[in-house]
């Protein structure tokens, strides 16, 4: 089964908790704090590989969690750092945040890695909080929480030349004739339900990858038929071979098909039509093909001043195949690598993010039905998660941090009074004015 779109859940490892400890060796005067830091939590990393061709494995395994870092130890010893969780995906996988639609990366090279969820840093032990005023602090941080994300993985095949055309124009037959690929071939529409790849090797030693795209029909860019599901696979190709059935055995007009399919390509991504394109007149061994081709050439000349090259072939008799392959290679030699829609979107997001100002509030205050004030916000919730609630000094430090952020003043402005209850996550405390 060919699977090219999945969603997975990933969570990086939590950082190890820092430790509160003191030196008590017999010959060490005055001792002092000696609590070590926690270890780093494991990252979640996606790595491209040539060993996979589909995202099928993720249909059955969707949840991935990295391990947490080790806790800090006595005598200032650090906790053990966790190993990163490496998830292998096929080359050509685009990774996006499913909630924000932000494109995180494009994995196109074997071994290329992308950190999708960074592990939490280890909490600091009390050795870091010693000061002349407090030489024996009972303060330590919990490890930073891991990051949890829902990722959208989208596979786009990596091919140099793409075969496009309406159903049953001979794409699979051509691929089977020039490569060792064995696509399904039958006398009905939509025989091909997934892209097929094949390596074309010429006698002069040159080669390239050819992809047979499932048949497209009018309205494909809006999801009709196999629709947009496979239009995305054309994005990475550098040269398009537009196959047109010149036999017209099904009563279709070749020139109308040519126009409609180009309209679908343009509707999906207007830059697709800027790629080198060869019109491949197929089934030229059948009756009426030559006559239909002559009419096609006349209509094409009237519609545009710069028309693509037309090459006549018959995949059954191998007529014109050598000419077609050499011409495709010549175009590949000068064709650039075109950015995909995802790559252009990521660039646009980066440009917008570079000039955007931080306008989000550090925290929000609401009031529950039971008159309890509710504090929320990513930053203060992280502060709370990293506070060791077992020690009063750590709680006092959290109170100072909240006051520094302006939480106290904001509560007063909202009408909070001395003795009111305030809740931060699952921790409730009294507001002291």
JSON list of N, CA and C in Angstrom, two decimals, residues 59-90:
[
{"chain": "A", "resi": 59, "resn": "UNK", "atom": "N", "xyz": [1.08, 4.31, 9.79]},
{"chain": "A", "resi": 59, "resn": "UNK", "atom": "CA", "xyz": [-0.34, 4.02, 9.94]},
{"chain": "A", "resi": 59, "resn": "UNK", "atom": "C", "xyz": [-0.59, 3.22, 11.22]},
{"chain": "A", "resi": 60, "resn": "UNK", "atom": "N", "xyz": [0.41, 2.44, 11.64]},
{"chain": "A", "resi": 60, "resn": "UNK", "atom": "CA", "xyz": [0.25, 1.55, 12.78]},
{"chain": "A", "resi": 60, "resn": "UNK", "atom": "C", "xyz": [1.05, 2.00, 14.00]},
{"chain": "A", "resi": 61, "resn": "UNK", "atom": "N", "xyz": [1.92, 2.95, 13.82]},
{"chain": "A", "resi": 61, "resn": "UNK", "atom": "CA", "xyz": [2.73, 3.46, 14.94]},
{"chain": "A", "resi": 61, "resn": "UNK", "atom": "C", "xyz": [2.77, 4.98, 14.82]},
{"chain": "A", "resi": 62, "resn": "UNK", "atom": "N", "xyz": [1.91, 5.64, 15.59]},
{"chain": "A", "resi": 62, "resn": "UNK", "atom": "CA", "xyz": [1.75, 7.09, 15.43]},
{"chain": "A", "resi": 62, "resn": "UNK", "atom": "C", "xyz": [2.29, 7.90, 16.61]},
{"chain": "A", "resi": 63, "resn": "UNK", "atom": "N", "xyz": [2.56, 7.27, 17.72]},
{"chain": "A", "resi": 63, "resn": "UNK", "atom": "CA", "xyz": [2.97, 8.00, 18.93]},
{"chain": "A", "resi": 63, "resn": "UNK", "atom": "C", "xyz": [4.43, 7.70, 19.25]},
{"chain": "A", "resi": 64, "resn": "UNK", "atom": "N", "xyz": [5.22, 8.76, 19.40]},
{"chain": "A", "resi": 64, "resn": "UNK", "atom": "CA", "xyz": [6.65, 8.63, 19.66]},
{"chain": "A", "resi": 64, "resn": "UNK", "atom": "C", "xyz": [7.03, 9.53, 20.83]},
{"chain": "A", "resi": 65, "resn": "UNK", "atom": "N", "xyz": [7.74, 8.95, 21.79]},
{"chain": "A", "resi": 65, "resn": "UNK", "atom": "CA", "xyz": [8.13, 9.72, 22.97]},
{"chain": "A", "resi": 65, "resn": "UNK", "atom": "C", "xyz": [9.59, 9.44, 23.30]},
{"chain": "A", "resi": 66, "resn": "UNK", "atom": "N", "xyz": [10.36, 10.50, 23.42]},
{"chain": "A", "resi": 66, "resn": "UNK", "atom": "CA", "xyz": [11.78, 10.37, 23.78]},
{"chain": "A", "resi": 66, "resn": "UNK", "atom": "C", "xyz": [11.89, 10.19, 25.30]},
{"chain": "A", "resi": 67, "resn": "UNK", "atom": "N", "xyz": [13.02, 9.67, 25.75]},
{"chain": "A", "resi": 67, "resn": "UNK", "atom": "CA", "xyz": [13.22, 9.43, 27.17]},
{"chain": "A", "resi": 67, "resn": "UNK", "atom": "C", "xyz": [13.65, 10.70, 27.89]},
{"chain": "A", "resi": 68, "resn": "UNK", "atom": "N", "xyz": [13.41, 10.73, 29.20]},
{"chain": "A", "resi": 68, "resn": "UNK", "atom": "CA", "xyz": [13.75, 11.90, 30.01]},
{"chain": "A", "resi": 68, "resn": "UNK", "atom": "C", "xyz": [15.19, 11.82, 30.50]},
{"chain": "A", "resi": 69, "resn": "UNK", "atom": "N", "xyz": [15.73, 12.96, 30.86]},
{"chain": "A", "resi": 69, "resn": "UNK", "atom": "CA", "xyz": [17.08, 13.01, 31.39]},
{"chain": "A", "resi": 69, "resn": "UNK", "atom": "C", "xyz": [17.14, 12.50, 32.81]},
{"chain": "A", "resi": 70, "resn": "UNK", "atom": "N", "xyz": [18.33, 12.08, 33.23]},
{"chain": "A", "resi": 70, "resn": "UNK", "atom": "CA", "xyz": [18.51, 11.59, 34.60]},
{"chain": "A", "resi": 70, "resn": "UNK", "atom": "C", "xyz": [18.54, 12.72, 35.61]},
{"chain": "A", "resi": 71, "resn": "UNK", "atom": "N", "xyz": [18.17, 12.41, 36.83]},
{"chain": "A", "resi": 71, "resn": "UNK", "atom": "CA", "xyz": [18.16, 13.42, 37.90]},
{"chain": "A", "resi": 71, "resn": "UNK", "atom": "C", "xyz": [19.59, 13.75, 38.34]},
{"chain": "A", "resi": 72, "resn": "UNK", "atom": "N", "xyz": [19.75, 15.00, 38.82]},
{"chain": "A", "resi": 72, "resn": "UNK", "atom": "CA", "xyz": [21.04, 15.39, 39.37]},
{"chain": "A", "resi": 72, "resn": "UNK", "atom": "C", "xyz": [21.36, 14.57, 40.61]},
{"chain": "A", "resi": 73, "resn": "UNK", "atom": "N", "xyz": [22.66, 14.53, 40.94]},
{"chain": "A", "resi": 73, "resn": "UNK", "atom": "CA", "xyz": [23.09, 13.68, 42.06]},
{"chain": "A", "resi": 73, "resn": "UNK", "atom": "C", "xyz": [23.94, 14.47, 43.04]},
{"chain": "A", "resi": 74, "resn": "UNK", "atom": "N", "xyz": [24.35, 13.81, 44.10]},
{"chain": "A", "resi": 74, "resn": "UNK", "atom": "CA", "xyz": [25.16, 14.46, 45.13]},
{"chain": "A", "resi": 74, "resn": "UNK", "atom": "C", "xyz": [26.55, 14.76, 44.60]},
{"chain": "A", "resi": 75, "resn": "UNK", "atom": "N", "xyz": [27.27, 15.57, 45.37]},
{"chain": "A", "resi": 75, "resn": "UNK", "atom": "CA", "xyz": [28.64, 15.95, 45.04]},
{"chain": "A", "resi": 75, "resn": "UNK", "atom": "C", "xyz": [28.72, 16.67, 43.70]},
{"chain": "A", "resi": 76, "resn": "UNK", "atom": "N", "xyz": [27.64, 17.38, 43.34]},
{"chain": "A", "resi": 76, "resn": "UNK", "atom": "CA", "xyz": [27.64, 18.18, 42.11]},
{"chain": "A", "resi": 76, "resn": "UNK", "atom": "C", "xyz": [27.62, 17.38, 40.83]},
{"chain": "A", "resi": 77, "resn": "UNK", "atom": "N", "xyz": [27.28, 16.09, 40.90]},
{"chain": "A", "resi": 77, "resn": "UNK", "atom": "CA", "xyz": [27.30, 15.26, 39.70]},
{"chain": "A", "resi": 77, "resn": "UNK", "atom": "C", "xyz": [26.04, 15.46, 38.86]},
{"chain": "A", "resi": 78, "resn": "UNK", "atom": "N", "xyz": [26.25, 15.58, 37.56]},
{"chain": "A", "resi": 78, "resn": "UNK", "atom": "CA", "xyz": [25.14, 15.77, 36.63]},
{"chain": "A", "resi": 78, "resn": "UNK", "atom": "C", "xyz": [24.38, 14.46, 36.42]},
{"chain": "A", "resi": 79, "resn": "UNK", "atom": "N", "xyz": [23.10, 14.60, 36.09]},
{"chain": "A", "resi": 79, "resn": "UNK", "atom": "CA", "xyz": [22.32, 13.44, 35.69]},
{"chain": "A", "resi": 79, "resn": "UNK", "atom": "C", "xyz": [22.67, 13.06, 34.26]},
{"chain": "A", "resi": 80, "resn": "UNK", "atom": "N", "xyz": [22.37, 11.84, 33.92]},
{"chain": "A", "resi": 80, "resn": "UNK", "atom": "CA", "xyz": [22.69, 11.34, 32.58]},
{"chain": "A", "resi": 80, "resn": "UNK", "atom": "C", "xyz": [21.78, 11.99, 31.53]},
{"chain": "A", "resi": 81, "resn": "UNK", "atom": "N", "xyz": [22.40, 12.44, 30.42]},
{"chain": "A", "resi": 81, "resn": "UNK", "atom": "CA", "xyz": [21.62, 12.98, 29.31]},
{"chain": "A", "resi": 81, "resn": "UNK", "atom": "C", "xyz": [20.93, 11.85, 28.55]},
{"chain": "A", "resi": 82, "resn": "UNK", "atom": "N", "xyz": [19.70, 12.08, 28.12]},
{"chain": "A", "resi": 82, "resn": "UNK", "atom": "CA", "xyz": [18.93, 11.04, 27.44]},
{"chain": "A", "resi": 82, "resn": "UNK", "atom": "C", "xyz": [19.36, 10.92, 25.98]},
{"chain": "A", "resi": 83, "resn": "UNK", "atom": "N", "xyz": [19.19, 9.74, 25.42]},
{"chain": "A", "resi": 83, "resn": "UNK", "atom": "CA", "xyz": [19.47, 9.54, 24.01]},
{"chain": "A", "resi": 83, "resn": "UNK", "atom": "C", "xyz": [18.35, 10.14, 23.16]},
{"chain": "A", "resi": 84, "resn": "UNK", "atom": "N", "xyz": [18.73, 10.66, 22.01]},
{"chain": "A", "resi": 84, "resn": "UNK", "atom": "CA", "xyz": [17.74, 11.21, 21.09]},
{"chain": "A", "resi": 84, "resn": "UNK", "atom": "C", "xyz": [16.93, 10.08, 20.45]},
{"chain": "A", "resi": 85, "resn": "UNK", "atom": "N", "xyz": [15.67, 10.37, 20.18]},
{"chain": "A", "resi": 85, "resn": "UNK", "atom": "CA", "xyz": [14.81, 9.41, 19.48]},
{"chain": "A", "resi": 85, "resn": "UNK", "atom": "C", "xyz": [14.84, 9.76, 17.99]},
{"chain": "A", "resi": 86, "resn": "UNK", "atom": "N", "xyz": [15.38, 8.86, 17.17]},
{"chain": "A", "resi": 86, "resn": "UNK", "atom": "CA", "xyz": [15.50, 9.09, 15.74]},
{"chain": "A", "resi": 86, "resn": "UNK", "atom": "C", "xyz": [14.43, 8.27, 15.02]},
{"chain": "A", "resi": 87, "resn": "UNK", "atom": "N", "xyz": [13.59, 8.98, 14.25]},
{"chain": "A", "resi": 87, "resn": "UNK", "atom": "CA", "xyz": [12.52, 8.36, 13.49]},
{"chain": "A", "resi": 87, "resn": "UNK", "atom": "C", "xyz": [12.88, 8.46, 12.01]},
{"chain": "A", "resi": 88, "resn": "UNK", "atom": "N", "xyz": [12.95, 7.34, 11.34]},
{"chain": "A", "resi": 88, "resn": "UNK", "atom": "CA", "xyz": [13.34, 7.34, 9.93]},
{"chain": "A", "resi": 88, "resn": "UNK", "atom": "C", "xyz": [12.12, 7.50, 9.04]},
{"chain": "A", "resi": 89, "resn": "UNK", "atom": "N", "xyz": [12.27, 8.37, 8.04]},
{"chain": "A", "resi": 89, "resn": "UNK", "atom": "CA", "xyz": [11.19, 8.64, 7.08]},
{"chain": "A", "resi": 89, "resn": "UNK", "atom": "C", "xyz": [11.78, 8.56, 5.66]},
{"chain": "A", "resi": 90, "resn": "UNK", "atom": "N", "xyz": [10.95, 8.34, 4.65]},
{"chain": "A", "resi": 90, "resn": "UNK", "atom": "CA", "xyz": [11.48, 8.28, 3.28]},
{"chain": "A", "resi": 90, "resn": "UNK", "atom": "C", "xyz": [12.02, 9.63, 2.82]}
]
